[in-house]
């Protein structure tokens, strides 16, 4: 596993740190105001998705590997709703913040 503080891309590191700390404010601060996301190929409402899949269900990422300068991750993601699954994450970064992320099963 790669500790979050060792992730290469600072914007991704901030987002992963926020997820693992269950810190909604830090999560939102790590995103651009117009950030978007998709889950398993379907665009979702980012705020609703994050509330459901991360914050109300104790989401947590254990990063297995990174690529593309730290903008692509494979992680073991777990929450109280779905348990643990191996997931792939891809991030777009603009002005030092995440502007889009895509996640799905790896």
Coordinates of C-alpha atoms in Angstrom, one line a residue:
X1 CA 0.0 0.0 0.0
X2 CA 1.0 3.6 -0.7
X3 CA 0.4 5.9 2.3
X4 CA -1.7 8.9 1.2
X5 CA 1.1 11.4 2.2
X6 CA 3.3 9.7 -0.4
X7 CA 1.0 10.1 -3.4
X8 CA 2.7 12.0 -6.2
X9 CA -0.1 14.4 -7.2
X10 CA -0.8 17.0 -4.5
X11 CA -4.5 17.5 -5.5
X12 CA -5.1 13.8 -5.5
X13 CA -3.3 13.5 -2.2
X14 CA -5.5 16.2 -0.7
X15 CA -8.7 14.4 -1.9
X16 CA -7.6 11.0 -0.6
X17 CA -6.6 12.5 2.7
X18 CA -10.0 14.1 3.0
X19 CA -11.8 10.9 2.2
X20 CA -9.8 8.9 4.7
X21 CA -10.3 11.6 7.4
X22 CA -14.1 11.7 6.6
X23 CA -13.6 15.4 6.3
X24 CA -16.4 16.9 4.1
X25 CA -14.9 20.4 4.2
X26 CA -11.4 19.3 3.1
X27 CA -13.0 17.1 0.4
X28 CA -14.9 20.1 -1.0
X29 CA -11.8 22.3 -0.7
X30 CA -9.8 19.8 -2.8
X31 CA -12.3 20.1 -5.7
X32 CA -12.9 22.9 -8.2
X33 CA -16.3 24.6 -7.8
X34 CA -17.5 22.9 -11.0
X35 CA -16.0 19.5 -10.3
X36 CA -17.8 16.4 -11.8
X37 CA -17.5 12.7 -11.4
X38 CA -18.6 9.3 -12.7
X39 CA -19.0 5.9 -11.0
X40 CA -18.8 2.8 -13.2
X41 CA -19.1 4.9 -16.3
X42 CA -22.2 6.9 -15.3
X43 CA -22.0 10.5 -14.4
X44 CA -23.4 11.2 -10.9
X45 CA -24.2 14.2 -8.8
X46 CA -20.9 14.6 -7.0
X47 CA -22.3 16.0 -3.8
X48 CA -25.0 13.3 -3.4
X49 CA -22.6 10.6 -4.4
X50 CA -19.9 11.7 -1.9
X51 CA -22.5 12.0 0.9
X52 CA -23.8 8.5 0.2
X53 CA -20.6 6.6 -0.8
X54 CA -18.1 8.3 1.4
X55 CA -19.3 10.4 4.3
X56 CA -22.4 8.8 5.6
X57 CA -20.9 5.3 5.1
X58 CA -17.3 5.8 6.4
X59 CA -15.6 5.5 3.1
X60 CA -11.8 4.7 3.1
X61 CA -9.2 4.2 0.4
X62 CA -6.0 2.1 0.7
X63 CA -4.0 2.9 -2.4
X64 CA -2.3 -0.1 -4.0
X65 CA -0.6 1.7 -7.0
X66 CA -0.5 4.9 -8.9
X67 CA 0.3 5.8 -12.5
X68 CA 0.1 8.9 -14.8
X69 CA 2.0 11.1 -12.4
X70 CA -0.4 10.2 -9.6
X71 CA -3.5 10.9 -11.5
X72 CA -4.6 7.3 -11.8
X73 CA -4.9 5.0 -8.8
X74 CA -5.8 1.5 -8.0
X75 CA -7.2 1.2 -4.4
X76 CA -9.0 -1.0 -2.1
X77 CA -12.1 1.1 -1.3
X78 CA -14.4 0.2 1.6
X79 CA -17.5 1.7 3.1
X80 CA -20.2 0.5 5.5
X81 CA -22.7 0.0 2.6
X82 CA -20.7 -2.1 0.1
X83 CA -17.8 -3.5 2.1
X84 CA -14.5 -3.6 0.3
X85 CA -13.8 -3.7 -3.4
X86 CA -10.8 -3.1 -5.6
X87 CA -11.4 0.1 -7.5
X88 CA -9.7 2.2 -10.2
X89 CA -9.7 6.0 -10.0
X90 CA -8.7 8.6 -12.6
X91 CA -8.4 12.3 -11.8
X92 CA -8.3 15.5 -13.9
X93 CA -6.6 18.3 -12.1
X94 CA -6.9 22.0 -12.9
X95 CA -5.4 24.9 -10.9
X96 CA -4.2 22.6 -8.2
X97 CA -7.6 21.0 -7.5
X98 CA -9.4 18.0 -8.8
X99 CA -11.9 19.0 -11.5
X100 CA -13.2 15.5 -12.3
X101 CA -12.7 12.0 -11.1
X102 CA -13.9 8.7 -12.5
X103 CA -14.1 5.6 -10.4
X104 CA -15.3 2.0 -10.8
X105 CA -14.4 -1.5 -10.0
X106 CA -10.9 -2.6 -11.1

